[in-house]
XYZ file of C-alpha atoms in Angstrom:
660
model
C -89.139 -117.714 -165.922
C -86.977 -120.803 -165.229
C -83.885 -118.607 -165.039
C -85.677 -116.415 -162.514
C -86.618 -119.474 -160.461
C -82.989 -120.609 -160.462
C -81.875 -117.178 -159.255
C -84.516 -117.242 -156.501
C -83.392 -120.733 -155.448
C -79.797 -119.579 -155.242
C -80.831 -116.629 -153.082
C -82.964 -118.741 -150.734
C -80.231 -121.302 -150.262
C -77.644 -118.622 -149.667
C -79.886 -117.202 -146.979
C -79.673 -120.500 -145.096
C -75.956 -120.045 -144.395
C -74.319 -121.977 -147.202
C -70.573 -122.204 -146.626
C -68.429 -119.436 -147.979
C -65.433 -120.969 -149.721
C -62.397 -118.868 -148.892
C -60.099 -121.032 -151.007
C -60.433 -122.871 -154.323
C -59.793 -126.152 -152.532
C -62.739 -125.560 -150.196
C -64.987 -124.718 -153.144
C -64.063 -127.984 -154.847
C -64.668 -129.916 -151.628
C -68.065 -128.243 -151.138
C -69.341 -129.378 -154.531
C -67.747 -132.836 -154.395
C -69.165 -133.573 -150.942
C -72.626 -132.373 -151.966
C -72.550 -134.791 -154.911
C -71.174 -137.663 -152.841
C -73.753 -137.209 -150.077
C -76.693 -137.087 -152.474
C -77.684 -133.549 -151.491
C -80.801 -132.046 -153.036
C -80.229 -130.605 -156.507
C -80.833 -127.028 -155.349
C -78.166 -127.472 -152.696
C -75.704 -128.785 -155.272
C -76.508 -125.897 -157.613
C -75.845 -123.417 -154.829
C -72.430 -124.969 -154.241
C -71.515 -124.406 -157.877
C -70.857 -121.478 -160.179
C -73.661 -122.569 -162.519
C -74.554 -119.612 -164.690
C -78.278 -118.826 -164.202
C -78.544 -118.103 -167.936
C -77.607 -121.677 -168.848
C -80.200 -123.200 -171.195
C -82.513 -125.988 -170.081
C -80.984 -128.566 -172.414
C -77.462 -127.866 -171.181
C -78.626 -127.871 -167.558
C -80.154 -131.283 -168.157
C -76.798 -132.539 -169.443
C -75.039 -131.062 -166.394
C -77.503 -132.678 -163.983
C -76.989 -136.064 -165.665
C -73.227 -135.557 -165.370
C -73.619 -134.865 -161.644
C -75.666 -138.017 -161.243
C -73.090 -140.067 -163.141
C -70.150 -138.617 -161.200
C -71.834 -139.199 -157.849
C -72.241 -142.896 -158.637
C -68.487 -143.204 -159.181
C -67.660 -141.624 -155.840
C -66.661 -143.705 -152.842
C -68.110 -143.346 -149.329
C -64.817 -141.783 -148.248
C -63.515 -138.279 -147.512
C -61.959 -136.262 -150.328
C -58.319 -135.204 -150.271
C -56.939 -132.215 -152.153
C -54.315 -133.814 -154.388
C -53.299 -130.697 -156.334
C -54.267 -127.037 -156.618
C -53.266 -124.229 -158.970
C -54.449 -120.618 -158.738
C -54.239 -117.993 -161.451
C -55.963 -114.746 -160.494
C -59.708 -115.255 -160.165
C -59.496 -118.726 -161.689
C -58.098 -121.948 -160.283
C -58.005 -125.699 -160.760
C -58.264 -128.350 -158.060
C -57.731 -132.103 -158.288
C -59.427 -134.213 -155.602
C -59.131 -137.890 -154.884
C -60.639 -140.507 -152.589
C -58.437 -143.330 -151.453
C -57.931 -145.383 -148.332
C -55.051 -147.897 -148.424
C -56.784 -150.005 -145.781
C -59.830 -150.517 -148.014
C -60.152 -152.428 -151.260
C -61.329 -149.607 -153.514
C -59.219 -148.208 -156.314
C -58.632 -144.441 -156.023
C -61.275 -142.136 -157.440
C -60.284 -138.782 -158.953
C -62.373 -135.758 -159.837
C -61.169 -132.298 -160.871
C -62.940 -128.951 -160.764
C -62.327 -125.611 -162.376
C -62.850 -122.858 -159.800
C -63.947 -119.246 -160.290
C -64.142 -116.332 -157.880
C -67.379 -114.366 -157.951
C -69.744 -112.436 -155.724
C -71.798 -114.584 -153.327
C -75.167 -115.747 -154.708
C -77.090 -113.726 -152.113
C -75.267 -110.524 -153.016
C -75.997 -111.100 -156.697
C -79.728 -111.415 -156.085
C -80.035 -108.580 -153.557
C -78.024 -106.229 -155.770
C -76.409 -104.939 -152.602
C -73.052 -103.287 -152.228
C -70.201 -105.457 -153.532
C -69.439 -108.293 -151.150
C -66.155 -110.073 -150.688
C -65.869 -112.493 -153.636
C -66.063 -116.204 -152.887
C -64.749 -119.242 -154.707
C -67.198 -121.588 -156.440
C -66.610 -124.741 -158.472
C -67.678 -124.664 -162.107
C -70.594 -127.070 -162.691
C -68.884 -129.220 -165.347
C -65.998 -131.294 -163.914
C -62.536 -130.321 -165.214
C -64.005 -127.427 -167.214
C -64.976 -123.765 -166.890
C -68.083 -124.363 -169.030
C -71.345 -122.736 -167.949
C -69.765 -120.747 -165.139
C -68.760 -117.067 -165.107
C -68.728 -115.776 -168.676
C -65.606 -113.951 -169.820
C -64.571 -112.538 -173.187
C -61.123 -111.449 -172.047
C -58.486 -113.233 -174.162
C -56.041 -113.375 -171.248
C -58.665 -114.940 -168.967
C -59.688 -117.453 -171.635
C -56.058 -118.396 -172.233
C -55.532 -118.830 -168.484
C -58.591 -121.064 -168.267
C -57.401 -123.265 -171.135
C -54.042 -123.652 -169.427
C -55.701 -124.583 -166.136
C -57.949 -127.147 -167.850
C -54.930 -128.701 -169.549
C -53.016 -128.695 -166.257
C -55.901 -130.460 -164.485
C -55.995 -133.300 -166.983
C -52.251 -133.870 -167.070
C -51.880 -133.546 -163.302
C -54.690 -136.020 -162.695
C -52.988 -138.551 -164.986
C -49.665 -138.095 -163.165
C -51.267 -138.465 -159.748
C -53.315 -141.467 -160.807
C -50.205 -143.276 -162.052
C -48.289 -142.437 -158.877
C -51.068 -143.588 -156.561
C -51.562 -146.774 -158.546
C -47.864 -147.518 -158.132
C -48.183 -146.797 -154.418
C -51.218 -149.096 -154.269
C -49.275 -151.929 -155.872
C -46.459 -151.514 -153.377
C -48.812 -151.283 -150.399
C -50.808 -154.252 -151.647
C -47.636 -156.296 -151.979
C -46.783 -155.444 -148.381
C -50.273 -156.490 -147.256
C -49.971 -159.770 -149.165
C -46.670 -160.522 -147.434
C -48.130 -159.705 -144.014
C -51.157 -161.922 -144.686
C -49.225 -164.911 -146.057
C -45.442 -164.926 -146.019
C -43.586 -166.453 -148.994
C -42.240 -169.105 -146.630
C -45.727 -170.029 -145.408
C -46.975 -170.258 -148.987
C -44.061 -172.483 -149.993
C -44.929 -174.894 -147.178
C -48.477 -175.531 -148.464
C -49.155 -178.608 -150.561
C -51.890 -178.261 -153.252
C -54.712 -179.595 -151.079
C -53.746 -177.439 -148.090
C -53.441 -174.463 -150.440
C -57.014 -174.934 -151.663
C -58.334 -175.253 -148.126
C -56.445 -172.101 -147.094
C -57.857 -170.216 -150.088
C -61.429 -171.170 -149.162
C -60.820 -170.137 -145.553
C -59.440 -166.764 -146.689
C -62.571 -166.133 -148.749
C -64.773 -166.981 -145.784
C -62.784 -164.640 -143.574
C -62.911 -161.967 -146.297
C -59.119 -161.723 -146.173
C -58.441 -159.817 -149.382
C -54.647 -159.933 -149.187
C -54.521 -163.649 -148.369
C -56.788 -164.468 -151.319
C -54.384 -162.621 -153.623
C -51.426 -164.441 -152.085
C -52.962 -167.838 -152.862
C -53.710 -166.719 -156.439
C -50.047 -165.863 -157.099
C -49.627 -162.469 -155.484
C -46.046 -163.174 -154.404
C -45.009 -163.623 -158.024
C -47.431 -161.243 -159.729
C -45.037 -160.428 -162.588
C -45.015 -164.056 -163.731
C -48.763 -164.735 -163.355
C -50.682 -164.492 -166.616
C -53.292 -161.687 -166.562
C -52.356 -160.712 -163.006
C -53.731 -157.184 -163.394
C -57.112 -158.635 -164.392
C -57.008 -161.091 -161.492
C -56.129 -158.354 -159.004
C -58.856 -156.078 -160.390
C -61.439 -158.888 -160.202
C -60.568 -159.716 -156.594
C -60.615 -156.024 -155.715
C -64.113 -155.724 -157.188
C -65.111 -158.929 -155.439
C -64.466 -157.421 -152.017
C -66.142 -154.105 -152.880
C -69.601 -155.399 -153.732
C -71.830 -158.421 -153.256
C -70.054 -160.783 -155.653
C -68.982 -163.033 -152.784
C -72.673 -163.861 -152.383
C -73.066 -164.714 -156.069
C -72.362 -167.956 -157.911
C -69.676 -169.271 -158.296
C -67.870 -167.319 -155.530
C -70.497 -168.166 -152.919
C -69.629 -171.845 -153.308
C -66.380 -171.175 -151.478
C -67.145 -167.980 -149.540
C -70.362 -169.077 -147.820
C -69.740 -170.852 -144.522
C -72.916 -172.889 -145.135
C -71.302 -174.645 -148.110
C -69.980 -178.157 -147.659
C -66.983 -179.092 -149.771
C -64.387 -181.783 -150.328
C -61.048 -181.492 -152.150
C -59.329 -184.352 -153.980
C -55.670 -185.269 -153.969
C -53.781 -183.567 -156.829
C -53.557 -185.107 -160.281
C -50.262 -184.458 -162.105
C -50.896 -183.207 -165.655
C -47.267 -182.462 -166.435
C -47.078 -178.667 -166.550
C -49.673 -178.267 -163.793
C -51.571 -180.107 -161.084
C -55.331 -180.482 -160.979
C -57.722 -180.695 -158.029
C -61.325 -181.884 -158.145
C -63.613 -180.026 -155.751
C -67.227 -180.848 -154.895
C -69.322 -178.149 -153.205
C -72.880 -178.453 -151.911
C -74.468 -175.041 -151.353
C -77.885 -174.390 -149.756
C -78.888 -172.247 -152.751
C -77.791 -174.731 -155.415
C -80.176 -175.278 -158.315
C -79.659 -179.041 -158.046
C -79.632 -181.574 -155.234
C -76.143 -182.735 -156.215
C -72.913 -180.908 -155.362
C -71.286 -178.578 -157.877
C -68.132 -179.886 -159.512
C -65.091 -177.664 -160.104
C -61.669 -178.426 -161.538
C -58.932 -176.233 -160.044
C -55.461 -175.843 -161.557
C -52.373 -175.562 -159.358
C -49.363 -173.869 -160.971
C -45.837 -173.135 -159.752
C -44.136 -169.742 -159.750
C -40.424 -169.264 -160.615
C -39.521 -169.874 -156.956
C -41.312 -173.236 -156.967
C -44.267 -172.103 -154.842
C -47.765 -173.393 -155.631
C -50.555 -170.973 -156.507
C -54.160 -171.387 -157.645
C -55.490 -170.748 -161.139
C -59.283 -170.559 -161.011
C -61.639 -171.638 -163.827
C -62.743 -168.891 -166.223
C -66.221 -168.711 -164.666
C -64.675 -166.908 -161.688
C -63.532 -164.028 -163.896
C -66.988 -163.374 -165.351
C -69.097 -160.566 -163.928
C -72.395 -162.438 -164.139
C -71.766 -166.154 -164.500
C -74.993 -168.112 -165.007
C -75.152 -171.213 -162.833
C -77.773 -172.907 -165.005
C -75.618 -172.461 -168.130
C -72.063 -172.844 -166.824
C -72.398 -174.961 -163.712
C -71.433 -178.639 -163.580
C -72.578 -181.207 -161.040
C -70.851 -184.304 -159.740
C -70.733 -187.465 -161.834
C -72.140 -190.473 -159.966
C -70.231 -192.781 -162.293
C -66.888 -191.194 -161.367
C -65.211 -193.084 -158.518
C -63.237 -189.999 -157.451
C -66.406 -187.913 -157.271
C -68.149 -190.546 -155.184
C -65.238 -190.595 -152.754
C -65.462 -186.815 -152.352
C -69.228 -187.012 -151.902
C -68.699 -189.620 -149.197
C -66.487 -187.088 -147.387
C -69.267 -184.469 -147.548
C -71.811 -186.952 -146.186
C -69.479 -188.047 -143.384
C -68.772 -184.422 -142.447
C -72.493 -183.639 -142.320
C -73.261 -186.702 -140.200
C -70.515 -185.736 -137.756
C -72.429 -182.523 -137.019
C -75.421 -184.551 -135.836
C -73.386 -185.901 -132.948
C -75.284 -188.528 -130.962
C -78.728 -187.397 -132.106
C -81.326 -190.176 -131.927
C -83.066 -190.065 -135.311
C -85.362 -192.902 -134.283
C -87.366 -190.349 -132.253
C -89.541 -187.905 -134.199
C -89.336 -185.376 -131.353
C -85.535 -185.393 -131.611
C -85.681 -184.898 -135.385
C -88.197 -182.058 -134.965
C -85.917 -180.416 -132.407
C -82.943 -180.612 -134.797
C -84.984 -179.200 -137.689
C -86.090 -176.225 -135.589
C -82.552 -175.570 -134.336
C -81.162 -175.746 -137.868
C -83.748 -173.322 -139.215
C -83.225 -170.884 -136.358
C -79.440 -171.012 -136.655
C -79.427 -171.211 -140.465
C -77.466 -174.464 -140.131
C -77.827 -176.141 -143.520
C -75.128 -178.743 -142.861
C -76.868 -180.318 -139.848
C -80.285 -180.145 -141.509
C -78.989 -181.863 -144.656
C -77.412 -184.583 -142.514
C -80.851 -185.793 -141.351
C -81.657 -187.168 -144.779
C -78.019 -187.962 -145.581
C -78.249 -190.682 -142.953
C -80.773 -192.410 -145.210
C -78.766 -192.184 -148.435
C -78.348 -195.465 -150.258
C -75.201 -195.938 -152.291
C -74.469 -192.239 -151.644
C -76.849 -191.179 -154.420
C -78.339 -187.879 -153.266
C -81.161 -187.878 -155.768
C -82.801 -190.821 -153.945
C -83.984 -188.281 -151.389
C -84.292 -185.647 -154.056
C -85.610 -182.600 -152.215
C -83.316 -181.807 -149.279
C -81.766 -178.705 -150.884
C -84.916 -177.415 -152.585
C -86.978 -177.948 -149.435
C -84.441 -175.960 -147.394
C -84.802 -173.123 -149.896
C -88.582 -173.314 -149.579
C -88.332 -172.986 -145.808
C -85.525 -170.448 -145.494
C -85.667 -168.503 -148.718
C -82.467 -166.924 -149.968
C -82.126 -164.540 -147.036
C -81.698 -167.271 -144.432
C -83.147 -164.823 -141.924
C -86.688 -166.031 -141.232
C -88.037 -166.772 -137.760
C -89.398 -170.166 -136.739
C -91.235 -171.609 -133.756
C -92.700 -175.063 -133.196
C -96.411 -175.232 -132.365
C -97.230 -178.896 -132.973
C -95.883 -182.412 -133.606
C -97.935 -185.576 -133.988
C -97.088 -189.133 -135.058
C -99.267 -191.739 -136.746
C -97.668 -195.063 -137.580
C -94.668 -194.335 -139.852
C -95.603 -190.696 -140.496
C -95.287 -187.553 -138.413
C -96.348 -183.964 -138.994
C -94.308 -181.068 -137.597
C -96.018 -177.650 -137.636
C -94.028 -174.419 -137.372
C -94.939 -170.780 -137.100
C -92.762 -168.729 -139.463
C -92.176 -165.075 -140.185
C -90.176 -163.878 -143.184
C -88.726 -160.345 -143.357
C -89.835 -160.201 -146.999
C -93.444 -161.163 -146.301
C -95.625 -158.419 -144.804
C -98.608 -160.733 -144.427
C -97.429 -161.703 -140.960
C -97.299 -165.131 -139.381
C -97.439 -168.215 -141.593
C -97.737 -171.905 -140.770
C -95.380 -174.448 -142.324
C -96.109 -178.171 -142.372
C -93.103 -180.498 -142.442
C -93.853 -184.147 -143.069
C -91.592 -186.865 -141.703
C -91.427 -190.513 -142.693
C -89.886 -193.371 -140.720
C -87.710 -195.746 -142.709
C -85.495 -198.443 -141.185
C -86.307 -197.030 -137.739
C -84.972 -193.600 -138.758
C -87.067 -190.490 -139.386
C -86.335 -188.322 -142.426
C -87.871 -185.244 -144.051
C -90.195 -185.688 -147.046
C -91.442 -182.117 -147.613
C -94.490 -179.904 -147.088
C -96.964 -182.068 -148.984
C -98.837 -184.926 -147.355
C -97.888 -188.422 -148.565
C -99.721 -189.624 -151.677
C -101.393 -192.431 -149.746
C -102.777 -189.834 -147.328
C -102.698 -189.738 -143.542
C -106.200 -188.506 -142.570
C -105.457 -188.728 -138.858
C -102.722 -186.105 -139.197
C -104.439 -183.853 -141.751
C -107.553 -183.717 -139.538
C -105.413 -182.874 -136.511
C -103.846 -180.000 -138.461
C -107.260 -178.665 -139.535
C -108.615 -178.840 -135.967
C -105.642 -177.002 -134.426
C -104.855 -174.469 -137.141
C -107.015 -171.678 -135.711
C -105.345 -171.824 -132.306
C -101.864 -171.960 -133.867
C -102.324 -168.668 -135.715
C -104.044 -166.844 -132.842
C -100.869 -165.939 -130.955
C -97.141 -165.821 -131.469
C -95.528 -168.877 -129.923
C -92.901 -168.689 -127.211
C -90.886 -171.034 -129.393
C -90.571 -168.183 -131.893
C -90.557 -165.040 -129.757
C -89.565 -166.390 -126.359
C -86.278 -164.477 -126.475
C -88.086 -161.132 -126.835
C -88.551 -159.224 -123.573
C -92.313 -158.705 -123.171
C -93.354 -155.581 -121.258
C -96.733 -154.394 -120.011
C -95.473 -150.863 -119.428
C -92.243 -149.085 -118.589
C -90.020 -149.835 -115.629
C -89.684 -147.131 -112.998
C -86.025 -146.558 -113.829
C -84.164 -145.848 -117.023
C -81.716 -148.276 -118.645
C -78.014 -148.253 -117.806
C -76.078 -146.263 -120.443
C -73.113 -148.617 -120.627
C -75.391 -151.622 -121.066
C -77.464 -149.790 -123.687
C -74.312 -149.133 -125.690
C -73.215 -152.761 -125.412
C -76.615 -154.122 -126.449
C -76.846 -151.684 -129.351
C -73.542 -152.795 -130.869
C -74.431 -156.468 -130.346
C -77.735 -155.831 -132.138
C -75.885 -154.132 -134.982
C -73.499 -157.063 -135.333
C -76.369 -159.529 -135.605
C -78.096 -157.277 -138.140
C -75.004 -157.399 -140.338
C -75.085 -161.195 -140.087
C -78.752 -161.103 -141.199
C -79.677 -163.338 -138.271
C -83.289 -162.618 -137.313
C -83.091 -165.183 -134.509
C -80.169 -163.365 -132.887
C -81.530 -159.873 -133.585
C -84.704 -160.365 -131.546
C -82.737 -161.387 -128.442
C -81.802 -157.709 -128.004
C -85.387 -156.457 -128.348
C -88.509 -155.751 -126.333
C -92.169 -155.490 -127.316
C -95.394 -154.653 -125.510
C -97.229 -157.809 -124.517
C -99.840 -158.034 -127.269
C -99.903 -159.589 -130.789
C -100.095 -156.229 -132.586
C -96.956 -154.939 -130.881
C -95.117 -158.150 -131.734
C -96.028 -157.743 -135.400
C -94.950 -154.075 -135.373
C -91.623 -155.101 -133.871
C -91.095 -157.801 -136.498
C -91.953 -155.492 -139.385
C -89.578 -152.816 -138.109
C -86.786 -155.357 -137.728
C -87.556 -156.813 -141.156
C -86.947 -153.377 -142.640
C -83.583 -153.184 -140.894
C -82.626 -156.665 -142.098
C -83.549 -155.952 -145.715
C -82.584 -152.309 -146.108
C -80.278 -151.620 -143.167
C -77.047 -151.902 -145.122
C -74.263 -149.369 -145.028
C -72.761 -148.006 -141.852
C -74.056 -146.641 -138.560
C -72.157 -144.162 -136.435
C -73.318 -143.516 -132.880
C -73.529 -139.801 -132.153
C -74.757 -139.843 -128.570
C -76.367 -142.104 -125.971
C -78.677 -140.343 -123.518
C -81.264 -141.103 -120.821
C -84.537 -139.281 -120.276
C -86.489 -140.628 -117.325
C -87.583 -144.160 -118.169
C -86.088 -144.086 -121.669
C -82.645 -144.275 -123.204
C -81.905 -143.234 -126.757
C -79.082 -143.929 -129.177
C -78.750 -141.061 -131.641
C -77.001 -142.260 -134.781
C -76.280 -141.398 -138.386
C -77.039 -144.158 -140.878
C -75.337 -144.014 -144.283
C -76.349 -146.327 -147.102
C -72.959 -146.136 -148.809
C -74.754 -145.445 -152.095
C -74.215 -142.245 -154.023
C -77.145 -139.817 -154.245
C -78.731 -141.329 -151.127
C -78.596 -138.999 -148.180
C -77.949 -140.158 -144.642
C -80.672 -140.728 -142.062
C -80.529 -139.894 -138.368
C -82.463 -142.535 -136.394
C -83.148 -142.419 -132.673
C -83.113 -145.982 -131.325
C -85.177 -146.286 -128.136
C -84.239 -148.537 -125.226
C -86.256 -149.494 -122.145
C -85.394 -151.353 -118.960
C -86.772 -154.926 -118.761
C -86.357 -157.994 -116.566
C -83.688 -159.087 -119.066
C -81.853 -155.767 -118.889
C -81.907 -152.887 -121.404
C -83.673 -153.793 -124.632
C -84.360 -152.022 -127.917
C -88.017 -151.131 -128.611
C -88.096 -151.408 -132.433
C -91.835 -150.812 -132.867
C -91.275 -147.101 -132.163
C -89.438 -145.805 -135.238
C -88.104 -142.252 -134.944
C -85.955 -141.023 -137.822
C -84.855 -137.675 -139.200
C -83.226 -136.724 -142.491
C -80.285 -134.450 -143.188
C -82.717 -132.129 -144.978
C -85.907 -131.403 -143.040
C -88.791 -133.596 -144.171
C -92.280 -132.766 -142.903
C -93.652 -136.203 -143.773
C -90.953 -137.890 -141.719
C -91.525 -135.527 -138.783
C -95.270 -136.222 -138.996
C -94.663 -139.975 -138.794
C -92.420 -139.443 -135.775
C -95.146 -137.425 -134.067
C -97.730 -140.144 -134.753
C -95.404 -142.794 -133.293
C -95.017 -140.805 -130.065
C -98.762 -140.074 -129.824
C -99.564 -143.776 -130.244
C -97.555 -144.511 -127.118
C -99.826 -142.130 -125.225
C -102.616 -144.694 -125.610
C -100.773 -147.165 -123.373
C -98.359 -145.075 -121.272
C -98.835 -142.294 -118.699
C -98.306 -138.691 -119.797
C -95.089 -138.463 -117.825
C -93.488 -141.265 -119.835
C -94.570 -139.698 -123.129
C -93.197 -136.317 -122.029
C -89.866 -137.958 -121.210
C -89.800 -139.463 -124.691
C -90.619 -136.119 -126.300
C -87.729 -134.569 -124.393
C -85.424 -137.308 -125.687
C -86.672 -136.779 -129.253
C -86.307 -132.987 -129.006
C -82.690 -133.336 -127.912
C -82.089 -135.772 -130.775
C -83.569 -133.290 -133.262
C -81.304 -130.528 -131.926
C -78.285 -132.811 -132.260
C -79.217 -133.628 -135.860
C -79.687 -129.941 -136.612
C -76.215 -129.201 -135.248
C -74.644 -132.033 -137.234
C -76.322 -131.092 -140.509
C -75.991 -127.320 -140.228
C -73.799 -125.877 -142.955
C -71.192 -123.844 -141.146
C -69.770 -120.709 -142.775
């Protein structure tokens, strides 16, 4: 019965115009691309020469192999690296590689057989022109067309052997090419002469800057890339840095200490240890598990040409270094450490400018600005001004309190709704919205204390001695504070009662869309909402925020604009959104724009998305979203939107159609 179902599936898929592979190379590309793009299993099966009589256990193994192979694939096109044809059998070697990206090349080989099309097999019609299909098991003819002909079997064994040896040859050649190209990139990023001119301290500062700019080649240059042959474990270093720029390791400890622009650091003068120099580095990061800066000891070595290069501590080579187990903090009894900490404090204070910390309103303003702009340095400086003897633990909660307010995403929204003083205490009340909290608006209390005529932050808890005048004020006002979204939080959102009589300008829509995308990549909720509009009611504001929260959390990968169109009072950006993850298919969102007093703005609360493969649930949700607008807009406006959506659906159908 299962074999029959597989045959029926093959027939049905063939009837929907699956591509006919006229060459072995095309057959290999068909299967590889289906795996890379996360196509449905039936689609992948139809792209292969999987024998319908294959047993369930073996099919399970094959499906697991497909899943495993797809995870190894890169979000890049495939190139035919080699092809060999022998009668009705062939072998094809594919690879993915882009010299401008950091990824190592990925190879996959397929055995190819020529057979009748799936549809012809099931219909039992007159013989059709044979087509090429890739065997289901990579680099093997297993579980494809069965043959008992000795000559055919011998030919297949030769092709399998050729695939393996050819892949090895090509891999070695490309890896040599990569090394040469990488060396050229290193030289372009940092010339040997420029490297030679850097003293140890300047070298460390340049290395940190390169990490923050995500300059892969420059990072390698500062780690010894100009003299790779003489650097111990260079291949491991190069591989680690390559992996670093592929994934999220730059956001993980210890790399985030240097790579995150929110970190504050200070570098010591070099200490001569004879065969090497040593630098002490203190780094204060907003996600640190302690209030004190991390301490790192960095070695500076010389290559045969006398140029300095950095040798990082072993924790930087580990895949999952545990901060709580391997991290070190500054030593308050070390004079050198205290001097570096003084530099961090002075740098933070400099960012306060001429702020008057004797005024609670000024301190509240700075706190709100810092939270909105994710500016840890300036926030931390408020309490740094009250440090005695430069001992950070006297304040004790500056870092942990920042984490409580911002979370690890650093992308929450904030708006001030109240501030009241009583003697040497003040209470600042903020509205907040976190993209990871679906409960909606929250209130945050921030207590301030005046000491030596300067206000500083104490936390969210009321002082132990109690300040009933302020706690009563909070209780009396709380209901009004949560009734509506404050202008302090959502004032940059364009509020609309209906639609303008004219549609948005296409050029401006395109500009705003790309600006919105840029701010999404930066995970800046405060900036993202400046490009948005919402209907003027609390429910619409919450819908907008929830839609944007989804984009901030899950909207990774890449977006390609397919078309920008206008339909009456609407404009739409048709796009394809790829996650970059194997086995996850692309989505095709339609981003809606309306004209407002502030110009064209995105209307995020109306989410219209389509999938590469038709999905009735998704189409139903789209229909509901359009119908909901009919409750507040005239029929003409809804009809214009339906026309825009229909054209988007046709565009998606054209883009996803499998062409013969």
